[in-house]
Coordinates of C-alpha atoms in Angstrom, one line a residue:
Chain H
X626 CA 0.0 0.0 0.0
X627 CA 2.4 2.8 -1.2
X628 CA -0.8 5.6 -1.1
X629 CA -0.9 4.7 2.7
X630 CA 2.7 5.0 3.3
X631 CA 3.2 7.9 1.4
X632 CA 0.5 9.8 3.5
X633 CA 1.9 8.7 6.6
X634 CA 5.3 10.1 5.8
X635 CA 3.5 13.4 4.8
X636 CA 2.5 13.7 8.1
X637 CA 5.4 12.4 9.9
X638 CA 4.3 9.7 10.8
X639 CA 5.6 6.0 11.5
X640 CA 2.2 4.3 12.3
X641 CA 2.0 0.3 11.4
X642 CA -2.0 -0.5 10.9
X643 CA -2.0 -4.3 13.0
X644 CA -3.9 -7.2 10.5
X645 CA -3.6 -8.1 6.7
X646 CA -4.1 -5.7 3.9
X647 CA -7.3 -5.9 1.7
X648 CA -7.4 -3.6 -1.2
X649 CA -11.3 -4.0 -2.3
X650 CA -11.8 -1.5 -5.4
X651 CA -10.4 1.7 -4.0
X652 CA -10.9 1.2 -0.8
X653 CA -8.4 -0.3 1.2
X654 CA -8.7 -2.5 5.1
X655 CA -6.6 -4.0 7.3
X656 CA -8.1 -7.3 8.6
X657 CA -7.5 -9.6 11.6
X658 CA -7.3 -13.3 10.9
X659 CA -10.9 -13.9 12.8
X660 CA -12.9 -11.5 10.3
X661 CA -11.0 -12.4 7.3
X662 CA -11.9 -16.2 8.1
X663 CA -15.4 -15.0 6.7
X664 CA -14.4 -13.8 3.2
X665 CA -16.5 -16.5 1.3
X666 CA -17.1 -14.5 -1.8
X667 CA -15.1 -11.1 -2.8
X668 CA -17.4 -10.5 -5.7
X669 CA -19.7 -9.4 -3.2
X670 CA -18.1 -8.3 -0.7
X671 CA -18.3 -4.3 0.4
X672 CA -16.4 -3.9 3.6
X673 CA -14.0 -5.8 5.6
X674 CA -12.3 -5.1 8.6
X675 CA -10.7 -1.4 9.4
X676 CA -11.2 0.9 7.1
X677 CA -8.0 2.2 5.9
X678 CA -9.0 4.7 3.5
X679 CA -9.7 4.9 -0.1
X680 CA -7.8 6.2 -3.3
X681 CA -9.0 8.8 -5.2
X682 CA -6.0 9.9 -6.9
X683 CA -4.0 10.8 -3.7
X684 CA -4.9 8.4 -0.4
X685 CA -8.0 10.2 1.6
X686 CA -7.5 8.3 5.5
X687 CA -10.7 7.0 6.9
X688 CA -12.0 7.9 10.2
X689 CA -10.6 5.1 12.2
X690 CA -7.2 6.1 10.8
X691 CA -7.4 9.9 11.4
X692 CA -8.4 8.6 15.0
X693 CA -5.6 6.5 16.0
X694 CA -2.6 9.4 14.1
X695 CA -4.8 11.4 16.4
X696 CA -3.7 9.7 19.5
X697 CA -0.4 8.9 18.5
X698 CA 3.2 11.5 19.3
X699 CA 5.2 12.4 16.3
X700 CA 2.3 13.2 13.8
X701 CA 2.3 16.9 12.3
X702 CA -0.8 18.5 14.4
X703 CA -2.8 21.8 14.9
X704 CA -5.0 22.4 17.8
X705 CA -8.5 24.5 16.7
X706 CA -11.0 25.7 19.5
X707 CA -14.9 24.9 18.8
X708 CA -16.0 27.2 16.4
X709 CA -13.1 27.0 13.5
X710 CA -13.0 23.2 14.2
X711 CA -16.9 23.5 13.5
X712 CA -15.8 25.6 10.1
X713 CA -13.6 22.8 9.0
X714 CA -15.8 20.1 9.3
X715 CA -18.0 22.0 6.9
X716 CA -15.3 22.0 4.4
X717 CA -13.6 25.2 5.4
X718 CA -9.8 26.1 4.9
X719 CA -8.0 27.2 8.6
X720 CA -6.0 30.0 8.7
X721 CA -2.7 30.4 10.6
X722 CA -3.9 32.9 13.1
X723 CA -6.9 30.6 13.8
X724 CA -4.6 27.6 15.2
X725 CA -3.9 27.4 18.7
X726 CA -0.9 25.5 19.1
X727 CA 0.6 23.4 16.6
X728 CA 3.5 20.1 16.7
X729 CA 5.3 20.3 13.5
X730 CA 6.8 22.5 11.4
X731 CA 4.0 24.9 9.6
X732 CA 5.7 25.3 6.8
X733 CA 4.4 25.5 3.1
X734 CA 3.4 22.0 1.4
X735 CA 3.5 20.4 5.1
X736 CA 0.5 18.2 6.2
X737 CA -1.1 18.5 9.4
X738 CA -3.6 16.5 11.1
X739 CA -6.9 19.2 13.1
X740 CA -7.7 18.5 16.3
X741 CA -10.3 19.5 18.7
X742 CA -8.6 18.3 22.8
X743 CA -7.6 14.4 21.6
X744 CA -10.1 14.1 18.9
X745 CA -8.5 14.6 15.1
X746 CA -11.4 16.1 12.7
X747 CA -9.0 15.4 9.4
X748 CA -6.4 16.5 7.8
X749 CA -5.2 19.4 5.2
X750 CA -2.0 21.3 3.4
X751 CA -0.5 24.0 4.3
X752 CA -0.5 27.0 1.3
X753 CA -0.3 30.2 0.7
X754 CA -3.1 32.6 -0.1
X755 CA -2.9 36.5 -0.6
X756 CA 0.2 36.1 1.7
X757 CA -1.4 34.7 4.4
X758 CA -0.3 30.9 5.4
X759 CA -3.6 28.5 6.3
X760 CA -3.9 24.6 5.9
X761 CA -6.2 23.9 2.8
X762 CA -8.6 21.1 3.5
X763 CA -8.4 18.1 2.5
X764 CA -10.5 15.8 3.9
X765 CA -13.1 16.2 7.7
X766 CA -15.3 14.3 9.3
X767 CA -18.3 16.8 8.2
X768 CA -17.7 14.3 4.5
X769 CA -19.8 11.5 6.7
X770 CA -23.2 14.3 6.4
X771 CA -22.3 14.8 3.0
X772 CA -22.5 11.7 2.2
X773 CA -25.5 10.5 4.0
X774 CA -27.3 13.2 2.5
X775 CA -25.8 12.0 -0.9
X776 CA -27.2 8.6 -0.2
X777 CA -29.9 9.7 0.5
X778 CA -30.7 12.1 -2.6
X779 CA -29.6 8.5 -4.7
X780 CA -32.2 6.4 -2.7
X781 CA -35.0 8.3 -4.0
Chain Q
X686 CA -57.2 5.6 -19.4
X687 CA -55.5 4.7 -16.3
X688 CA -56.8 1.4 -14.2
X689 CA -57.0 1.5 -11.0
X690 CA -55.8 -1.2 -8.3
X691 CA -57.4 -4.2 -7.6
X692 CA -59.5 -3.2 -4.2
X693 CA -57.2 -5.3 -1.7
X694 CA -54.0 -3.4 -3.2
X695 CA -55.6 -0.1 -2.7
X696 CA -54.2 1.9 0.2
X697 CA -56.8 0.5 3.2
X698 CA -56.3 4.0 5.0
X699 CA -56.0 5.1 8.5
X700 CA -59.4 3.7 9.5
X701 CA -59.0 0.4 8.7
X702 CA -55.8 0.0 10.2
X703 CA -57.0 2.3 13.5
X704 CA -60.0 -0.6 13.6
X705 CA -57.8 -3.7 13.7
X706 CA -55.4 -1.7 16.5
X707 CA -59.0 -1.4 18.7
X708 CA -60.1 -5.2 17.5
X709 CA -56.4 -6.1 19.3
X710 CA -56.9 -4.2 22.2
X711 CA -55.4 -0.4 21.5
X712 CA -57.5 2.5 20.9
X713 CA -54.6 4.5 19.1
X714 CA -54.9 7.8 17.3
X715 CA -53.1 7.7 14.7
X716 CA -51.3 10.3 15.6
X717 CA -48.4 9.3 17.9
X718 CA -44.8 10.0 17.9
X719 CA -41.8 8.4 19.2
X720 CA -39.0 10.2 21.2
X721 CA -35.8 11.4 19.5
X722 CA -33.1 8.7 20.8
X723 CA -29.2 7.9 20.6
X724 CA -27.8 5.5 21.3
X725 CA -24.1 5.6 23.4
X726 CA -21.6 3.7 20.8
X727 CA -19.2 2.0 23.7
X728 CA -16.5 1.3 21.2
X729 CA -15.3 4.8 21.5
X730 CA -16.7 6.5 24.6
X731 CA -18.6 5.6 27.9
X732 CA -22.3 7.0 28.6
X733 CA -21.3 9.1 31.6
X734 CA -19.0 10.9 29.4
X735 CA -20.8 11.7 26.4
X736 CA -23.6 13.0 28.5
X737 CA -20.5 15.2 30.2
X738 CA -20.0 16.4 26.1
X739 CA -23.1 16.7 25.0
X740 CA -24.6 18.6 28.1
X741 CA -22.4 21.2 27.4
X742 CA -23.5 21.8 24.0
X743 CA -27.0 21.9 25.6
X744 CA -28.6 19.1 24.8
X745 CA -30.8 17.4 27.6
X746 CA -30.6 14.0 28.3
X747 CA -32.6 11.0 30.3
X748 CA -31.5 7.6 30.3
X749 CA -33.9 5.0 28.6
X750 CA -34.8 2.8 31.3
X751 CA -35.2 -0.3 29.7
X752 CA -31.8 -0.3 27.7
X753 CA -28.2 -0.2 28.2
X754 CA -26.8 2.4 25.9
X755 CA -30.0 4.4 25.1
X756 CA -31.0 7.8 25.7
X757 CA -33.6 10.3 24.6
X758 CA -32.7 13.7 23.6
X759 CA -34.2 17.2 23.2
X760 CA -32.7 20.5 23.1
X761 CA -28.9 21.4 21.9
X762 CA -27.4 23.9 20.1
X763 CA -27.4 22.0 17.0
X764 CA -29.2 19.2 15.7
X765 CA -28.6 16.0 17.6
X766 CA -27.4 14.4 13.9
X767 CA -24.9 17.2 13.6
X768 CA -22.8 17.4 16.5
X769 CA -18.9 17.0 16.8
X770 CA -19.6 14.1 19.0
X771 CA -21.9 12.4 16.2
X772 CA -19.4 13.2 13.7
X773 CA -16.9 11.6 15.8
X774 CA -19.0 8.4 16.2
X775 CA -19.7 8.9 20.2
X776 CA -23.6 7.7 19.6
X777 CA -25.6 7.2 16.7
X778 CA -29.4 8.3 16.0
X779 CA -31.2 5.2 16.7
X780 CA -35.2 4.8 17.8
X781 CA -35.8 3.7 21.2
X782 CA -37.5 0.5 20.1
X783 CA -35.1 -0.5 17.2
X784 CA -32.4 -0.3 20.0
X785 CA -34.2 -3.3 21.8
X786 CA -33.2 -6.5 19.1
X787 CA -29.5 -6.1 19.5
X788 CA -29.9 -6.5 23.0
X789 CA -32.4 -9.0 23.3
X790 CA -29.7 -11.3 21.0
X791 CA -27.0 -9.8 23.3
X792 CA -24.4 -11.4 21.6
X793 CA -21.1 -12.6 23.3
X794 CA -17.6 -10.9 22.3
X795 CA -16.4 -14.2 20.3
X796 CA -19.7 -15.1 18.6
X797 CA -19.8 -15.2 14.6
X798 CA -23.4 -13.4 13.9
X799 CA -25.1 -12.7 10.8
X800 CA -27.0 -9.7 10.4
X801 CA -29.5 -10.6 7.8
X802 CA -30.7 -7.8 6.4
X803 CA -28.3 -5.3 7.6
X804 CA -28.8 -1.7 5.9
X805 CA -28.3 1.0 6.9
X806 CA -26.2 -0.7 9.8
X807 CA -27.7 1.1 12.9
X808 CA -28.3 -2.7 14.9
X809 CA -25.0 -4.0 13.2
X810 CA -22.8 -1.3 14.9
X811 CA -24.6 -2.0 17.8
X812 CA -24.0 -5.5 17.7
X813 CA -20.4 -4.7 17.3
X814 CA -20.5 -2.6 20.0
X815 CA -21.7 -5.9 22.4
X816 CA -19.1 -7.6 21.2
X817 CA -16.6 -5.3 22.0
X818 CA -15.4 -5.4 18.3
X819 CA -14.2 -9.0 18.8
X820 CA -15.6 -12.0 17.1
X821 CA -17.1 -11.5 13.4
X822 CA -20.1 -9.8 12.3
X823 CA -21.4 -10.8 8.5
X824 CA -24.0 -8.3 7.3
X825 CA -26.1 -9.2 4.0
X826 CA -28.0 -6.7 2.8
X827 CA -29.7 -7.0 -1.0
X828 CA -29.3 -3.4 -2.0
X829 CA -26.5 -1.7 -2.9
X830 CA -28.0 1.7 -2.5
X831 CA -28.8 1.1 1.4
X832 CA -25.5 -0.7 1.9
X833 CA -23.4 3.0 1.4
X834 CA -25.3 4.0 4.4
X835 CA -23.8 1.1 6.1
X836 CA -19.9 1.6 4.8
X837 CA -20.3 4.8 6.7
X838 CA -21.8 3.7 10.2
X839 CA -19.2 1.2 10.5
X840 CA -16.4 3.9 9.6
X841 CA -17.7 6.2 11.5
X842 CA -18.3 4.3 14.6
X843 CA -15.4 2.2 14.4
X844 CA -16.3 -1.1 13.5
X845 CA -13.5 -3.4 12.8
X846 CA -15.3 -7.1 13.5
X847 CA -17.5 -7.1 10.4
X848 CA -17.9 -8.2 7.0
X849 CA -20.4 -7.1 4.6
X850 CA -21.8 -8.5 1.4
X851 CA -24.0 -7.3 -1.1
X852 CA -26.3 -10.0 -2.1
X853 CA -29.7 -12.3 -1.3
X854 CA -29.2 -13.2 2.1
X855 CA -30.8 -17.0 1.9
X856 CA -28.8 -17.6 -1.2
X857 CA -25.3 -16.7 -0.1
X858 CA -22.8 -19.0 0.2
X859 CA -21.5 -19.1 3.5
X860 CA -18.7 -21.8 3.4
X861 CA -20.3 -24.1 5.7
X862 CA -20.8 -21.4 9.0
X863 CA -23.5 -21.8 11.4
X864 CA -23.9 -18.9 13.4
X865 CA -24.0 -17.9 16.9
X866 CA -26.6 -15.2 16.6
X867 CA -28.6 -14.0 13.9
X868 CA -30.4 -10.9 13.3
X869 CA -33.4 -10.7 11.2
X870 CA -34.5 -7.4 11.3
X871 CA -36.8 -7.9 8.6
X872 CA -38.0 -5.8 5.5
X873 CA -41.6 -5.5 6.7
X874 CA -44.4 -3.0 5.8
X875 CA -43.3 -0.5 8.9
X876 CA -46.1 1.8 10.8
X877 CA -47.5 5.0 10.8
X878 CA -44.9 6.6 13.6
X879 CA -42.2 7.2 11.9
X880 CA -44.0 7.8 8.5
X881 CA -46.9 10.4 8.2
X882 CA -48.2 9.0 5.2
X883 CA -48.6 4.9 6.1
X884 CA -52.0 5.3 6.3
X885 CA -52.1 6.3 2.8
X886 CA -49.3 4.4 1.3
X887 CA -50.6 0.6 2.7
X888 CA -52.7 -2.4 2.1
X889 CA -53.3 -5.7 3.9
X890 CA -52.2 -7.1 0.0
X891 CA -48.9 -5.2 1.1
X892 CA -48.8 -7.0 4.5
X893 CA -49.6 -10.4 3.0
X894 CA -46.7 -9.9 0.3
X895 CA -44.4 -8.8 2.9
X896 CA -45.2 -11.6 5.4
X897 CA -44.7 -14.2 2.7
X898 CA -41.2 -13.2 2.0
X899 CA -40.3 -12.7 6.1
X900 CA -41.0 -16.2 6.4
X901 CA -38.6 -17.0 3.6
X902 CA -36.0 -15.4 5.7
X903 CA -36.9 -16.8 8.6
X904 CA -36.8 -20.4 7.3
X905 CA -33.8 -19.9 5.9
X906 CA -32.4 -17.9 9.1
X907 CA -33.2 -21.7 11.0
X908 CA -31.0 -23.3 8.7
X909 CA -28.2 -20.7 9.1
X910 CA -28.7 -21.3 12.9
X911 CA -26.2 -23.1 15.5
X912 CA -27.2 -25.5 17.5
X913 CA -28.1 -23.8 21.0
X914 CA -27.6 -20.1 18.9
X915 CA -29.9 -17.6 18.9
X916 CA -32.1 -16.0 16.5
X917 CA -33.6 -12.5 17.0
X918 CA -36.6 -11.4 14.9
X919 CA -37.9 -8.4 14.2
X920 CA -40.3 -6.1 12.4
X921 CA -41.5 -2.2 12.8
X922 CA -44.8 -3.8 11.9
X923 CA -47.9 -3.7 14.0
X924 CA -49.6 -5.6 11.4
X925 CA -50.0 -9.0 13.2
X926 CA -49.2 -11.1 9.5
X927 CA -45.5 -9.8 9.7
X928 CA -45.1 -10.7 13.7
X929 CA -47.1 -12.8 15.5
X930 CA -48.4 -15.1 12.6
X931 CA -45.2 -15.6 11.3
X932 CA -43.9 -16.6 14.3
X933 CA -47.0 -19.1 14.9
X934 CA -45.6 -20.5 11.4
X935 CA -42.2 -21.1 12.4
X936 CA -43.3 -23.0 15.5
X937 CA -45.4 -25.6 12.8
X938 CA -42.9 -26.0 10.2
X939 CA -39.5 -25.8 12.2
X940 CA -37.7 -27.5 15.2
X941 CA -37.0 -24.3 17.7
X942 CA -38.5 -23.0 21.0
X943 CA -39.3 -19.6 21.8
X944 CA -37.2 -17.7 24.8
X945 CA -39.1 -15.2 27.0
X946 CA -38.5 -11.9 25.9
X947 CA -38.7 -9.2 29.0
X948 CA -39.2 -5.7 29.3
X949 CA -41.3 -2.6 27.8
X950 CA -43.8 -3.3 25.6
X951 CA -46.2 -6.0 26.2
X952 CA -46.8 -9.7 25.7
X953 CA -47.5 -10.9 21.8
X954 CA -50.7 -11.2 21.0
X955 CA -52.6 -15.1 20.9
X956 CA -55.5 -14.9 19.7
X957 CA -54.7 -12.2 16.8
X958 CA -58.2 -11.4 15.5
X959 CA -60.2 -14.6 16.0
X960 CA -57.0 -16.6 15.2
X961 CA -56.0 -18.2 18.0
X962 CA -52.3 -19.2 18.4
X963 CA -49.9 -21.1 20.6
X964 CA -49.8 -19.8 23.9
X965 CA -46.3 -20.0 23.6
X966 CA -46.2 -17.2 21.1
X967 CA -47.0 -14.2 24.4
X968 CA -43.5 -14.9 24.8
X969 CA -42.4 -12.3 22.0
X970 CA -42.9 -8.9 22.8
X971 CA -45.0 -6.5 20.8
X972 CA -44.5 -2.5 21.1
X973 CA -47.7 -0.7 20.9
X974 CA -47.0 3.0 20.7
X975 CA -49.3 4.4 23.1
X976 CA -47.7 1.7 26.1
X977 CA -44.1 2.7 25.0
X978 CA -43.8 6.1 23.2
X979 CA -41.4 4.5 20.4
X980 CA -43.1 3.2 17.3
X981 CA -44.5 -0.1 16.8
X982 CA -42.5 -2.9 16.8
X983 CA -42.4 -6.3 17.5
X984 CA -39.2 -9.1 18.6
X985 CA -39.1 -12.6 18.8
X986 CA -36.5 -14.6 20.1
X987 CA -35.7 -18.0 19.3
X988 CA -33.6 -20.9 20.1
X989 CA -32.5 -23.6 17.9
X990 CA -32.7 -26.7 20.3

């Protein structure tokens, strides 16, 4: 899984994911030996394990993974009170004033996780807009409402 | 010129359906809603602390008395569904009543459990959560479209013991597994609580139709069973074809007993409308909303001897 390891070097970070590796379309899962007794028939199969993350060109992390780099020492992070974490999760860029503290370098094309106390809301870049420096988002946790509301719009 | 429905496929209307309720014993109004409830996901947090959280962000909270992780909700600064700690997957949105079948199976944390009809995953992440995301959860659902739903309530609330397959659950191959537990949380005709429009949308050809099929599901759920396992069945029906019936039909065509089912709600109906059934069957446990303030439902629990 080079996508994976690529991101976690991005944002500094060594993490090991425990289980096998399943790549299932572009999604991707790491598996313990119990669960993965019970693939009887990948044609059909949807979900497996841990969600990894998927692939869309570049590796978008999954919430369980933005969870456990959230916990972890030696990721890139920035720490966001309520209300601009609440702005990110709706898809909003953060800019360098707004961040609290930060671990890491914030330095131009760096990647940092966002967090809220322990809890890690996703992940962005850090650019440059009219000469002011703020991480560009890349991925939250406001995608899961998105999406639901996505579903549901293709359910009718 | 556009025919019309045969008469017993015509929507039968609130009337109809508000008759059969009083025939059973329940003058209802037709007009009764359910409390808003979440349920506490314990893979990720413990109920003392989200109500700590989400206090704070003013919701109010009461425990549901009759469940383990439930709890109703008013207020907030937000909507309930749209909270950091629901983004985070601290407690999913989840009906008082539909929180009852996962814990009536109440499935052990090395069990192998099939959830048979899975989408959108709200009892399979609970299930998980009993089983402390240990053992193997296999969740069949038929349609893809329902099934993204699903994908995201196990990524959001952590999930990391289940395996999900697209697919007709009586069909699948399952290499020879009998299960621990199964879910059967049916596909059934649902009830007038949680949709405005029931009354206007169903017919007892519907129920009949739907019934028919659950029962395909449930034989084939008794083949899928382990000896000793358990099988929970369900329906947000209060149509008596889709619960009590069926149930009376699995008793004559298949070797299981019925385990006492406790709690809110009262005891299933056995003699459903002039039909009178084994007395065994008041052993299931039939919601009415009026008794419970949730919607109708109705749970069965069996045991393959």
């Amino acid at each position: 899984m080079k996508e994976l390891r690529d991101f976690l070097e991005a944002i500094h970070s060594t993490y090991e994911p425990e289980g096998e590796r399943l790549n299932l379309n572009n999604k991707r899962f790491a598996i313990r030996p119990e669960v993965r007794v019970h693939i009887y028939d990948k044609s059909r199969l949807v979900y497996a394990g841990k969600l990894l993350g998927r692939t869309k060109g570049e590796f978008i992390p999954s919430a369980p993974l933005l969870r456990e780099l959230g916990r972890l020492n030696g990721p890139n992070k920035i720490w966001v009170d309520d209300k601009v974490g609440w702005l990110f999760v709706c898809g909003r860029d953060i800019f360098e004033d707004s961040i609290k503290r930060s671990e890491g370098a914030f330095n131009e094309g760096s990647y940092f996780l966002v967090m809220i106390e322990d809890d890690c809301l996703g992940y962005g870049k850090v650019e440059t807009s009219n000469g002011r420096k703020m991480l560009k988002n890349i991925i939250d946790l406001g995608d899961f409402l998105r999406r639901e509301r996505g579903s549901e719009q293709d359910s009718r | 010129m556009v025919k019309s429905p045969p008469a017993e496929k015509r929507p039968m209307g609130a009337g109809f359906f508000l008759d059969r309720y009083r025939q059973m014993g329940h003058e209802l109004s037709g007009d009764e809603r359910s409390h808003q409830a979440i349920r506490v996901n314990t893979l990720r947090t413990s109920k003392n602390e989200l109500v700590r959280r989400l206090d704070s962000r003013g919701f109010r909270l009461t425990d549901i008395p009759w469940l383990r992780d439930g709890l109703y909700v008013d207020g907030g600064e937000s909507s309930a569904g749209a909270s950091f700690e629901y983004l985070l997957g601290l407690y999913s949105m989840q009906e008082a009543a539909s929180q009852s079948p996962a814990e009536i199976l109440a499935p052990k944390s090395n069990d192998v459990v099939l959830d048979m009809c899975a989408a959108p995953g709200g009892k399979t992440t609970q299930i998980a959560a009993w089983m402390g995301n240990h053992g193997a959860i296999i969740a069949v659902d038929i349609r893809r479209d329902r099934l993204y739903a699903l994908e995201n309530n196990l990524e959001r609330m952590g999930v990391e013991n289940c395996v999900a397959y697209v697919g007709e659950v009586a069909k699948m191959d399952y290499n020879g597994t009998l299960f621990d537990g199964i879910l059967l949380d049916a596909p059934c005709s649902g009830n007038y609580v949680t949709d405005r429009s029931w009354f206007n949308k169903r017919s007892l050809a519907d129920v009949k139709n739907n019934a028919a099929k659950q029962r395909e599901l449930l034989g084939a759920a008794v083949d899928l069973l382990k000896s000793g396992g358990n099988l929970v069945y369900t329906t947000c029906s209060l149509e008596p074809e889709e619960d009590e019936l069926n149930v009376q039909w699995l008793l004559d065509n298949h070797v299981i007993k019925l385990k006492e089912i406790e709690g809110p709600g009262s005891p299933a109906l056995t003699d459903v409308l002039g039909t009178v059934l084994n007395p065994e069957v008041a052993k299931c446990r039939r919601f009415w909303p009026e008794e419970t303030g949730t919607q109708g439902f109705f749970v069965a629990k069996v045991v393959k001897p």
